Structures are given as C-alpha cells and as structure tokens.
CSV table of C-alpha atoms in Angstrom, one decimal:
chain,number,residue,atom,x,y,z
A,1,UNK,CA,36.4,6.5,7.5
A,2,UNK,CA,37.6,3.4,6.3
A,3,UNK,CA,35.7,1.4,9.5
A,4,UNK,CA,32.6,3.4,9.5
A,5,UNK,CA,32.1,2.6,5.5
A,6,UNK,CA,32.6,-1.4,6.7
A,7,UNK,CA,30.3,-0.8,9.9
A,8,UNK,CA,27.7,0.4,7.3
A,9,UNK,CA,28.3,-2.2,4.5
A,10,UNK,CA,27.6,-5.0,7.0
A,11,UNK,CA,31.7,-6.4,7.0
A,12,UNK,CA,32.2,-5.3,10.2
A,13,UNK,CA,28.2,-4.5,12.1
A,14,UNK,CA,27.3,-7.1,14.6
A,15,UNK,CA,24.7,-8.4,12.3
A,16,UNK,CA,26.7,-8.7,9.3
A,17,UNK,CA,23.8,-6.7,7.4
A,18,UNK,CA,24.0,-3.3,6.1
A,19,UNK,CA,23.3,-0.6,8.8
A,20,UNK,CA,22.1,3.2,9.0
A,21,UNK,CA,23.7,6.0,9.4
A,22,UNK,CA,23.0,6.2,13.6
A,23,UNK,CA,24.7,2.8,14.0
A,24,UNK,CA,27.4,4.2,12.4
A,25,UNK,CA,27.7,7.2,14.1
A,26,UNK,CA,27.2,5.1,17.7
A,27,UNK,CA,29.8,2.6,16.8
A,28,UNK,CA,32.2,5.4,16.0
A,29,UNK,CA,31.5,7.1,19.3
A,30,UNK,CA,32.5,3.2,21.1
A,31,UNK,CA,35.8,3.6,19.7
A,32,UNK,CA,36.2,7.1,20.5
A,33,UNK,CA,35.2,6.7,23.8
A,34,UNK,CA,37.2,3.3,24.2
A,35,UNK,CA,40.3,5.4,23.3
A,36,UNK,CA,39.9,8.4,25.6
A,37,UNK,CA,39.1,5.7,28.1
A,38,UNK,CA,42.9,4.2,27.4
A,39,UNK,CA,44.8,7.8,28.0
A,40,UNK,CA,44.9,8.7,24.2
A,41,UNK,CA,42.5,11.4,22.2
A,42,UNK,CA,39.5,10.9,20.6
A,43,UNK,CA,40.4,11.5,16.9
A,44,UNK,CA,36.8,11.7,15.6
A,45,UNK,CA,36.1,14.9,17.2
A,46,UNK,CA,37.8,18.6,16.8
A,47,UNK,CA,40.2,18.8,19.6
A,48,UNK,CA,39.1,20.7,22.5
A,49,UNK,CA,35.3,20.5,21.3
A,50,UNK,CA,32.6,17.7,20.9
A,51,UNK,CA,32.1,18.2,17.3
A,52,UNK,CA,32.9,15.2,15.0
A,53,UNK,CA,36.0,16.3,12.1
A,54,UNK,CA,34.3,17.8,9.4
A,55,UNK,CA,35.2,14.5,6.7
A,56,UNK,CA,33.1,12.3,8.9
A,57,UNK,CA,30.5,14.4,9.6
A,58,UNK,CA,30.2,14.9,5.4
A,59,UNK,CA,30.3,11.1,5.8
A,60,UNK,CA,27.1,10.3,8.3
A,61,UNK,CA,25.1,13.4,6.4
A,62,UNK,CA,25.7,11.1,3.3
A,63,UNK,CA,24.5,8.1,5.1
A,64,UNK,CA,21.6,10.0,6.2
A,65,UNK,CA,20.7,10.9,2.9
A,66,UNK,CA,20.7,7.6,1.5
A,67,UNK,CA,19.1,5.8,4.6
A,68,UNK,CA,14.9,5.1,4.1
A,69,UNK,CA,12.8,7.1,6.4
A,70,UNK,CA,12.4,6.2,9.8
A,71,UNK,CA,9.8,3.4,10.1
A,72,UNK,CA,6.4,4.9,11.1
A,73,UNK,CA,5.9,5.2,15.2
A,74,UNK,CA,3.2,3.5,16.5
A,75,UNK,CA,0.1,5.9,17.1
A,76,UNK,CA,-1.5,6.8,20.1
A,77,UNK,CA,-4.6,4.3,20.8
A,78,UNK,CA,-8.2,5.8,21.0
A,79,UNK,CA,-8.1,5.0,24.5
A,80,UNK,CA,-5.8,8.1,25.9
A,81,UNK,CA,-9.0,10.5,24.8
A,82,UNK,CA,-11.7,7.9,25.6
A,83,UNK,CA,-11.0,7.7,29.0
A,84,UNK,CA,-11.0,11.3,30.3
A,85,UNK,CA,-14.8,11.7,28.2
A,86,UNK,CA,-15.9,8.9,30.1
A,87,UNK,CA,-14.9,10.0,33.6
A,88,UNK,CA,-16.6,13.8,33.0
A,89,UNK,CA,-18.6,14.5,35.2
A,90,UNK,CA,-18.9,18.6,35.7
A,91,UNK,CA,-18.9,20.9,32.5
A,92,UNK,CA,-15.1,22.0,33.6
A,93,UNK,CA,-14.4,18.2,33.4
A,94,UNK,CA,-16.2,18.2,30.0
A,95,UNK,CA,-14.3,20.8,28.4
A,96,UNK,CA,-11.4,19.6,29.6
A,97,UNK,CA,-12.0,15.9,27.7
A,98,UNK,CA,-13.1,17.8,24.6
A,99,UNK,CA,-10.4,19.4,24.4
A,100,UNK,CA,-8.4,16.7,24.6
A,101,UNK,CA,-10.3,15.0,22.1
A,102,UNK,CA,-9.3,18.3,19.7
A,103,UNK,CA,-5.4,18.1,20.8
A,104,UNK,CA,-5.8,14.1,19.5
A,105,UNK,CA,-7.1,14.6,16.5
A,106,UNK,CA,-5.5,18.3,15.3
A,107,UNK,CA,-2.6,18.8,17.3
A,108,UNK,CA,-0.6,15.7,18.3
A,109,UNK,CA,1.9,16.2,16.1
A,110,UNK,CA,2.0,20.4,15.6
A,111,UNK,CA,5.5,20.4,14.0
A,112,UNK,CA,3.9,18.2,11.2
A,113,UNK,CA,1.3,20.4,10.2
A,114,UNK,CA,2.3,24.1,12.0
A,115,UNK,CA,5.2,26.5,11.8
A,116,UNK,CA,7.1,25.4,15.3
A,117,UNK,CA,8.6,28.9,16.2
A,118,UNK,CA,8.0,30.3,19.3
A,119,UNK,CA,5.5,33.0,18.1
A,120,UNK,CA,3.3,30.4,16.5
A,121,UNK,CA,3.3,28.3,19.7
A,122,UNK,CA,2.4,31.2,22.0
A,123,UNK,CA,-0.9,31.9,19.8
A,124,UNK,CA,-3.4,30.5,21.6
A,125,UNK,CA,-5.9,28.2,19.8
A,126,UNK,CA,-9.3,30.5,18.6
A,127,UNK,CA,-12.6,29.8,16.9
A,128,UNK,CA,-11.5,31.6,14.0
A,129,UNK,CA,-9.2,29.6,13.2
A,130,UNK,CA,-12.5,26.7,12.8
A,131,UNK,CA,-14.2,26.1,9.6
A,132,UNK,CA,-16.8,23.4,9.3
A,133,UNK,CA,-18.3,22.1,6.0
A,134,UNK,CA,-22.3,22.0,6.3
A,135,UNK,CA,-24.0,20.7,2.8
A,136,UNK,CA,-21.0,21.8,0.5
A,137,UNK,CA,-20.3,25.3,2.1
A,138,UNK,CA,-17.9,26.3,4.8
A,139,UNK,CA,-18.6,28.3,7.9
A,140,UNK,CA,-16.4,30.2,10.0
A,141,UNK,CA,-17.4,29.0,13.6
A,142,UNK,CA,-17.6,32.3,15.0
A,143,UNK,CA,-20.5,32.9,12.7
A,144,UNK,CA,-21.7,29.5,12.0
A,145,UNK,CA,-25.8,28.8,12.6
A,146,UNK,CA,-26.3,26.5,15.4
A,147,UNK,CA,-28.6,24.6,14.1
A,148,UNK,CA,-26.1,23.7,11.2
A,149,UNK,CA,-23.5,22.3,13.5
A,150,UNK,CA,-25.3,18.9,13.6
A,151,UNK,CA,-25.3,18.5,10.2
A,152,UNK,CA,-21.2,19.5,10.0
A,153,UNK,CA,-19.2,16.9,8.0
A,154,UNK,CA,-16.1,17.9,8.2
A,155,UNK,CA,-14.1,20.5,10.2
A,156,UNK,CA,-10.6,22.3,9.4
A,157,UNK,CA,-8.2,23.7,11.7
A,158,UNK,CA,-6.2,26.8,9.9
A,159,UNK,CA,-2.7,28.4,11.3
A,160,UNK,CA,-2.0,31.1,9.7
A,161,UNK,CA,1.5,29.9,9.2
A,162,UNK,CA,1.7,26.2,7.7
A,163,UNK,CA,5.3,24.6,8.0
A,164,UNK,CA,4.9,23.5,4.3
A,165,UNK,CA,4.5,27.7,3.6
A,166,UNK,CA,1.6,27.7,2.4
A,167,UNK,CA,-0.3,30.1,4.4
A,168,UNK,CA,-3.9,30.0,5.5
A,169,UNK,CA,-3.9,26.0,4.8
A,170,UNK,CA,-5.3,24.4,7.0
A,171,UNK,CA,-5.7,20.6,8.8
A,172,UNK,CA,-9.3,19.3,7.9
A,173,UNK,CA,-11.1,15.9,9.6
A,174,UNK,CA,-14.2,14.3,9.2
A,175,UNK,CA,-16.8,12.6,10.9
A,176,UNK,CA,-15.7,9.4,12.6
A,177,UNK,CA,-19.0,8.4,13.2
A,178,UNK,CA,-18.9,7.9,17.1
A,179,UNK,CA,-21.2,10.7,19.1
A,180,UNK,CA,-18.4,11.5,21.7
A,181,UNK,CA,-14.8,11.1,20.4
A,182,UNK,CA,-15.3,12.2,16.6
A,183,UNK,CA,-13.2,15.6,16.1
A,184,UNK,CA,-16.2,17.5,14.2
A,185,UNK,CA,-18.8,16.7,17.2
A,186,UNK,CA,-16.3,17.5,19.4
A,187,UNK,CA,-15.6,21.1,18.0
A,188,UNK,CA,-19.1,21.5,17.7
A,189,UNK,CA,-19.6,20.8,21.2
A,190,UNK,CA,-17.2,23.3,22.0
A,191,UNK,CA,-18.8,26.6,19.5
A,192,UNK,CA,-22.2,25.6,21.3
C-alpha cells in the first residue's frame, strides 16, 4: 500500500509526477511478477487466484475515482466513409457505402448512446426506428412523403432502450451540408 500511495504521489513513478490509478496498478503487478519470478508468492493477489487482496483493490477503485477522465480518443477521419461512396459502382455497392455512412454517423460508438445487452444488439436496425424533421414537424420514415425527404433537416435514430434509461430517446443529426456523406441525405437515400 505504502509503495503504490508513493508510485501515485510521484516519490517513487519514473517521472517523479503524480500518476493514475493504471500506472499504479501496472507497477504493482512488476513487483508481483518480479517476486514469483524469484521463487516467493505474489502477495498482492488472493493465494491460489488472480484477484488482487481486497485492501488494494479498495485502493486502485479510490485512485480511479479521483483520476480525470480519460483524455478524448482521436475520432475516426471522414475518409473511412468517403472512400467506399466513391468506389460504388452497382446499387448493392451503393447500399453498402450508405450504410456505412449511417454506422459513421449513428452507430460508431453504440454503447454510448444504446443499451449494450445482447437483446438490444440482435435487433436489427428498422425504418421505424427513423424520424426526420421536415419544416418543424417530424415524420416517421415509414410514412414520410417522398417529396419531403429533400427538404429533411435533421434525422433521429430511436432505440427503444437508451443506456442513460430514458426510453424512446433517441440520437438526432443534421445536415452536414455535403450531398453524399451527410447522415440525413444518406438515410434519405436509403427510405427512397
């Protein structure tokens, strides 16, 4: 305990900073390997298991609570979807890119926006489940007007089950501007 609260105040971390709670945790497996590597036990661990003593493991969820949020990952460029709508050629090859372009823009992260059981993974993706905004009113896309798709806005994506709980929200983009890899064209290609 005692050299994982000096790892983490910077006295003893390669740095001399302060550290998270993972470089903790990765410094005290080191030592724990080291030693099982010299004949003896590792004494962070419950004998006979891989699961750190319960004191430090109170001690690294502490750490975790006080740590920042991770730093933000770097997003996927425009390019991943770009490409495949370029190199369409046949309807199939078209559909395929549009959806693509959907997945980018709704779906890349599911367990941000979508309850990540099982169930809710094997429901398949449905018009239904498509709104768009036409001119301040919303329109289910299985009953939408054609000739109002051009003039869509905005389009939402509802799950019946959010992760936040609060059901029947739903994931809502706008226009981008671009003709081919905007997410509103793009579903709008897809009801027509």
């Amino acid at each position: 305990q005692v050299f994982g609260e000096r790892i983490r105040d910077g006295r003893l971390s390669p740095s001399g900073n302060p550290v998270k709670a993972r470089t903790v945790e990765d410094a005290w497996r080191q030592v724990g390997q080291t030693m099982a590597e010299l004949g003896s036990r590792d004494h962070r661990n419950i004998r006979y298991t891989n699961k750190l003593v319960h004191i430090l493991a109170q001690q690294l969820r502490g750490y975790a609570r006080d740590d920042d949020p991770a730093e933000r990952v770097k997003p996927a460029p425009l390019a991943i979807v770009q490409h495949p709508w370029s190199a369409a050629r046949t309807p199939k090859e078209q559909a395929i890119a549009d959806m693509c372009i959907i997945g980018f823009f709704f779906l890349c992260r599911p367990g941000e926006f979508v309850e990540t059981t099982s169930i809710s993974l094997s429901r398949p993706f449905r018009f239904g489940d498509v709104q768009f905004l036409v001119q301040q009113r919303w329109y289910n896309a299985t009953n939408i007007p054609l000739e109002a798709l051009a003039a869509a806005g905005s389009a939402t994506l509802r799950y019946h089950n959010q992760k936040n709980g609060v059901r029947g929200q739903g994931i809502t983009m706008g226009t981008t501007g671009d003709p081919h890899i905007c997410p509103v064209r793009t579903l709008a290609r897809r009801v027509q």
